[in-house]
Amino acid sequence: MKAFAVRVFVIVFALLIIALNALAQRGENNLVEPPRKEVTQPKRLSGKVLQELGLTQEQIQKIRAVNQKMRPALRQAVAKLREANRELDEAIYADEVNEAVVTEKLQKLQVAQAEVTRLRIQLELEFRKILTAEQLEKFRQFRQRGPRIKAPLPPM
């Protein structure tokens, strides 16, 4: 159960950073304004949450820089994960199943999952370093209040 909660937090956190990056590119002055609703935007990342965190322009710029620095590696890792998942699926449902190939593809998938998780945690940690103690406490409260839904991988 803890592992699931950590995964949900990591995914939501990555989505938050992506949303903040998009807002930073729009050039807001003091506080982050609520993002426009889009089909891909998860409900947990409401404009209210972003606004109530009270991020400064400097914090937004730092988050944007971290996101831009890590985005290529995360995109590549997610692409490898999708490819590994596709290969495993093909191995499982091949006309003639070969358990050794399935095991090999499973190991490749596990390595790819570990890399995506490592990068997301690294991204989350960098974001955490940018928040003040007060902002961190608010963010924790938002996480506790929100429903524990399974969020999709962020679009890459």
PDB file of C-alpha atoms in Angstrom:
ATOM      1  CA  MET A   1       0.000   0.000   0.000  1.00  0.00           C
ATOM      2  CA  LYS A   2       2.892   2.375   0.796  1.00  0.00           C
ATOM      3  CA  ALA A   3       4.495   1.620  -2.553  1.00  0.00           C
ATOM      4  CA  PHE A   4       1.255   2.527  -4.334  1.00  0.00           C
ATOM      5  CA  ALA A   5       0.994   5.800  -2.412  1.00  0.00           C
ATOM      6  CA  VAL A   6       4.601   6.644  -3.272  1.00  0.00           C
ATOM      7  CA  ARG A   7       3.993   5.902  -6.946  1.00  0.00           C
ATOM      8  CA  VAL A   8       0.867   8.057  -7.007  1.00  0.00           C
ATOM      9  CA  PHE A   9       2.763  10.863  -5.265  1.00  0.00           C
ATOM     10  CA  VAL A  10       5.638  10.631  -7.738  1.00  0.00           C
ATOM     11  CA  ILE A  11       3.294  10.716 -10.726  1.00  0.00           C
ATOM     12  CA  VAL A  12       1.276  13.607  -9.336  1.00  0.00           C
ATOM     13  CA  PHE A  13       4.461  15.441  -8.467  1.00  0.00           C
ATOM     14  CA  ALA A  14       5.832  15.020 -11.993  1.00  0.00           C
ATOM     15  CA  LEU A  15       2.551  16.309 -13.404  1.00  0.00           C
ATOM     16  CA  LEU A  16       2.709  19.286 -11.044  1.00  0.00           C
ATOM     17  CA  ILE A  17       6.168  20.176 -12.286  1.00  0.00           C
ATOM     18  CA  ILE A  18       5.060  19.895 -15.910  1.00  0.00           C
ATOM     19  CA  ALA A  19       2.071  22.141 -15.186  1.00  0.00           C
ATOM     20  CA  LEU A  20       4.277  24.675 -13.404  1.00  0.00           C
ATOM     21  CA  ASN A  21       6.688  24.674 -16.322  1.00  0.00           C
ATOM     22  CA  ALA A  22       3.860  25.497 -18.704  1.00  0.00           C
ATOM     23  CA  LEU A  23       2.727  28.328 -16.451  1.00  0.00           C
ATOM     24  CA  ALA A  24       6.255  29.678 -16.096  1.00  0.00           C
ATOM     25  CA  GLN A  25       6.536  29.920 -19.863  1.00  0.00           C
ATOM     26  CA  ARG A  26       3.469  32.183 -19.908  1.00  0.00           C
ATOM     27  CA  GLY A  27       5.369  34.679 -17.733  1.00  0.00           C
ATOM     28  CA  GLU A  28       3.095  35.323 -14.741  1.00  0.00           C
ATOM     29  CA  ASN A  29       4.199  38.064 -12.351  1.00  0.00           C
ATOM     30  CA  ASN A  30       3.856  37.099  -8.675  1.00  0.00           C
ATOM     31  CA  LEU A  31       1.726  34.029  -8.168  1.00  0.00           C
ATOM     32  CA  VAL A  32       0.890  31.117 -10.371  1.00  0.00           C
ATOM     33  CA  GLU A  33      -2.546  31.518 -11.894  1.00  0.00           C
ATOM     34  CA  PRO A  34      -4.848  28.538 -12.368  1.00  0.00           C
ATOM     35  CA  PRO A  35      -4.025  26.603 -15.544  1.00  0.00           C
ATOM     36  CA  ARG A  36      -6.651  26.276 -18.236  1.00  0.00           C
ATOM     37  CA  LYS A  37      -8.510  23.002 -18.115  1.00  0.00           C
ATOM     38  CA  GLU A  38      -7.310  20.526 -20.680  1.00  0.00           C
ATOM     39  CA  VAL A  39      -8.342  16.974 -21.363  1.00  0.00           C
ATOM     40  CA  THR A  40      -4.985  15.628 -20.160  1.00  0.00           C
ATOM     41  CA  GLN A  41      -4.843  17.701 -16.972  1.00  0.00           C
ATOM     42  CA  PRO A  42      -5.468  15.616 -13.858  1.00  0.00           C
ATOM     43  CA  LYS A  43      -8.031  16.927 -11.384  1.00  0.00           C
ATOM     44  CA  ARG A  44      -5.514  16.901  -8.515  1.00  0.00           C
ATOM     45  CA  LEU A  45      -3.488  19.699 -10.102  1.00  0.00           C
ATOM     46  CA  SER A  46      -6.150  22.364  -9.866  1.00  0.00           C
ATOM     47  CA  GLY A  47      -5.319  26.006 -10.224  1.00  0.00           C
ATOM     48  CA  LYS A  48      -6.377  26.421  -6.607  1.00  0.00           C
ATOM     49  CA  VAL A  49      -3.553  24.137  -5.462  1.00  0.00           C
ATOM     50  CA  LEU A  50      -0.969  25.950  -7.553  1.00  0.00           C
ATOM     51  CA  GLN A  51      -2.234  29.355  -6.491  1.00  0.00           C
ATOM     52  CA  GLU A  52      -2.415  28.477  -2.801  1.00  0.00           C
ATOM     53  CA  LEU A  53       1.192  27.304  -2.817  1.00  0.00           C
ATOM     54  CA  GLY A  54       2.090  30.922  -3.519  1.00  0.00           C
ATOM     55  CA  LEU A  55       5.134  30.230  -5.668  1.00  0.00           C
ATOM     56  CA  THR A  56       7.300  33.241  -6.412  1.00  0.00           C
ATOM     57  CA  GLN A  57       8.547  34.050  -9.885  1.00  0.00           C
ATOM     58  CA  GLU A  58      12.019  32.925  -8.787  1.00  0.00           C
ATOM     59  CA  GLN A  59      10.650  29.548  -7.638  1.00  0.00           C
ATOM     60  CA  ILE A  60       8.782  29.133 -10.906  1.00  0.00           C
ATOM     61  CA  GLN A  61      11.992  29.849 -12.831  1.00  0.00           C
ATOM     62  CA  LYS A  62      13.937  27.328 -10.742  1.00  0.00           C
ATOM     63  CA  ILE A  63      11.274  24.673 -11.298  1.00  0.00           C
ATOM     64  CA  ARG A  64      11.288  25.448 -14.996  1.00  0.00           C
ATOM     65  CA  ALA A  65      15.083  25.085 -15.146  1.00  0.00           C
ATOM     66  CA  VAL A  66      15.011  21.747 -13.315  1.00  0.00           C
ATOM     67  CA  ASN A  67      12.220  20.525 -15.562  1.00  0.00           C
ATOM     68  CA  GLN A  68      14.051  21.561 -18.735  1.00  0.00           C
ATOM     69  CA  LYS A  69      17.241  19.916 -17.494  1.00  0.00           C
ATOM     70  CA  MET A  70      15.567  16.607 -16.644  1.00  0.00           C
ATOM     71  CA  ARG A  71      12.876  16.439 -19.331  1.00  0.00           C
ATOM     72  CA  PRO A  72      15.027  14.811 -22.065  1.00  0.00           C
ATOM     73  CA  ALA A  73      16.190  11.994 -19.778  1.00  0.00           C
ATOM     74  CA  LEU A  74      12.667  11.416 -18.468  1.00  0.00           C
ATOM     75  CA  ARG A  75      11.221  11.363 -21.990  1.00  0.00           C
ATOM     76  CA  GLN A  76      13.847   8.861 -23.077  1.00  0.00           C
ATOM     77  CA  ALA A  77      13.231   6.677 -20.020  1.00  0.00           C
ATOM     78  CA  VAL A  78       9.458   6.705 -20.568  1.00  0.00           C
ATOM     79  CA  ALA A  79       9.970   5.806 -24.236  1.00  0.00           C
ATOM     80  CA  LYS A  80      12.198   2.875 -23.213  1.00  0.00           C
ATOM     81  CA  LEU A  81       9.584   1.768 -20.693  1.00  0.00           C
ATOM     82  CA  ARG A  82       6.840   1.811 -23.325  1.00  0.00           C
ATOM     83  CA  GLU A  83       9.056  -0.083 -25.757  1.00  0.00           C
ATOM     84  CA  ALA A  84       9.972  -2.671 -23.115  1.00  0.00           C
ATOM     85  CA  ASN A  85       6.307  -3.095 -22.255  1.00  0.00           C
ATOM     86  CA  ARG A  86       5.430  -3.570 -25.939  1.00  0.00           C
ATOM     87  CA  GLU A  87       8.232  -6.121 -26.378  1.00  0.00           C
ATOM     88  CA  LEU A  88       7.127  -8.063 -23.310  1.00  0.00           C
ATOM     89  CA  ASP A  89       3.555  -8.079 -24.565  1.00  0.00           C
ATOM     90  CA  GLU A  90       4.713  -9.385 -27.948  1.00  0.00           C
ATOM     91  CA  ALA A  91       6.802 -12.099 -26.277  1.00  0.00           C
ATOM     92  CA  ILE A  92       3.901 -13.223 -24.094  1.00  0.00           C
ATOM     93  CA  TYR A  93       1.406 -13.363 -26.957  1.00  0.00           C
ATOM     94  CA  ALA A  94       3.704 -14.702 -29.671  1.00  0.00           C
ATOM     95  CA  ASP A  95       2.468 -17.707 -31.653  1.00  0.00           C
ATOM     96  CA  GLU A  96       5.079 -19.827 -29.916  1.00  0.00           C
ATOM     97  CA  VAL A  97       5.887 -18.591 -26.427  1.00  0.00           C
ATOM     98  CA  ASN A  98       9.487 -18.832 -25.266  1.00  0.00           C
ATOM     99  CA  GLU A  99       9.762 -18.461 -21.495  1.00  0.00           C
ATOM    100  CA  ALA A 100      13.426 -17.444 -21.688  1.00  0.00           C
ATOM    101  CA  VAL A 101      12.521 -14.569 -24.023  1.00  0.00           C
ATOM    102  CA  VAL A 102       9.613 -13.563 -21.770  1.00  0.00           C
ATOM    103  CA  THR A 103      11.963 -13.540 -18.764  1.00  0.00           C
ATOM    104  CA  GLU A 104      14.504 -11.447 -20.680  1.00  0.00           C
ATOM    105  CA  LYS A 105      11.820  -8.953 -21.754  1.00  0.00           C
ATOM    106  CA  LEU A 106      10.488  -8.823 -18.197  1.00  0.00           C
ATOM    107  CA  GLN A 107      13.945  -7.955 -16.882  1.00  0.00           C
ATOM    108  CA  LYS A 108      14.259  -5.234 -19.516  1.00  0.00           C
ATOM    109  CA  LEU A 109      10.891  -3.852 -18.403  1.00  0.00           C
ATOM    110  CA  GLN A 110      11.956  -3.879 -14.750  1.00  0.00           C
ATOM    111  CA  VAL A 111      15.140  -1.957 -15.545  1.00  0.00           C
ATOM    112  CA  ALA A 112      13.131   0.607 -17.533  1.00  0.00           C
ATOM    113  CA  GLN A 113      10.592   0.991 -14.711  1.00  0.00           C
ATOM    114  CA  ALA A 114      13.374   1.496 -12.198  1.00  0.00           C
ATOM    115  CA  GLU A 115      14.939   4.219 -14.339  1.00  0.00           C
ATOM    116  CA  VAL A 116      11.642   6.090 -14.751  1.00  0.00           C
ATOM    117  CA  THR A 117      11.051   5.863 -11.007  1.00  0.00           C
ATOM    118  CA  ARG A 118      14.589   7.043 -10.233  1.00  0.00           C
ATOM    119  CA  LEU A 119      14.233  10.064 -12.515  1.00  0.00           C
ATOM    120  CA  ARG A 120      10.808  10.993 -11.160  1.00  0.00           C
ATOM    121  CA  ILE A 121      12.046  10.780  -7.591  1.00  0.00           C
ATOM    122  CA  GLN A 122      15.057  12.902  -8.511  1.00  0.00           C
ATOM    123  CA  LEU A 123      12.712  15.453 -10.117  1.00  0.00           C
ATOM    124  CA  GLU A 124      10.484  15.402  -7.055  1.00  0.00           C
ATOM    125  CA  LEU A 125      13.449  15.888  -4.742  1.00  0.00           C
ATOM    126  CA  GLU A 126      14.642  18.892  -6.750  1.00  0.00           C
ATOM    127  CA  PHE A 127      11.143  20.378  -6.596  1.00  0.00           C
ATOM    128  CA  ARG A 128      11.045  19.736  -2.858  1.00  0.00           C
ATOM    129  CA  LYS A 129      14.271  21.706  -2.400  1.00  0.00           C
ATOM    130  CA  ILE A 130      12.642  24.743  -4.032  1.00  0.00           C
ATOM    131  CA  LEU A 131       9.588  24.854  -1.752  1.00  0.00           C
ATOM    132  CA  THR A 132       9.642  26.735   1.513  1.00  0.00           C
ATOM    133  CA  ALA A 133       8.626  24.898   4.692  1.00  0.00           C
ATOM    134  CA  GLU A 134       5.208  26.576   4.545  1.00  0.00           C
ATOM    135  CA  GLN A 135       4.688  25.619   0.888  1.00  0.00           C
ATOM    136  CA  LEU A 136       5.741  22.058   1.610  1.00  0.00           C
ATOM    137  CA  GLU A 137       3.213  21.814   4.421  1.00  0.00           C
ATOM    138  CA  LYS A 138       0.469  23.156   2.119  1.00  0.00           C
ATOM    139  CA  PHE A 139       1.473  20.674  -0.577  1.00  0.00           C
ATOM    140  CA  ARG A 140       1.293  17.811   1.925  1.00  0.00           C
ATOM    141  CA  GLN A 141      -2.189  18.936   2.948  1.00  0.00           C
ATOM    142  CA  PHE A 142      -3.340  19.009  -0.682  1.00  0.00           C
ATOM    143  CA  ARG A 143      -2.034  15.491  -1.176  1.00  0.00           C
ATOM    144  CA  GLN A 144      -3.865  14.218   1.904  1.00  0.00           C
ATOM    145  CA  ARG A 145      -7.147  15.890   0.932  1.00  0.00           C
ATOM    146  CA  GLY A 146      -7.129  14.738  -2.670  1.00  0.00           C
ATOM    147  CA  PRO A 147      -8.605  11.447  -3.808  1.00  0.00           C
ATOM    148  CA  ARG A 148      -6.140   8.642  -4.356  1.00  0.00           C
ATOM    149  CA  ILE A 149      -6.711   8.161  -8.065  1.00  0.00           C
ATOM    150  CA  LYS A 150      -4.440   6.354 -10.456  1.00  0.00           C
ATOM    151  CA  ALA A 151      -2.946   9.023 -12.673  1.00  0.00           C
ATOM    152  CA  PRO A 152      -1.606   8.244 -16.155  1.00  0.00           C
ATOM    153  CA  LEU A 153       1.999   8.820 -17.124  1.00  0.00           C
ATOM    154  CA  PRO A 154       2.545  12.448 -18.099  1.00  0.00           C
ATOM    155  CA  PRO A 155       2.567  13.098 -21.844  1.00  0.00           C
ATOM    156  CA  MET A 156       6.111  13.151 -23.119  1.00  0.00           C
TER     157      MET A 156
END
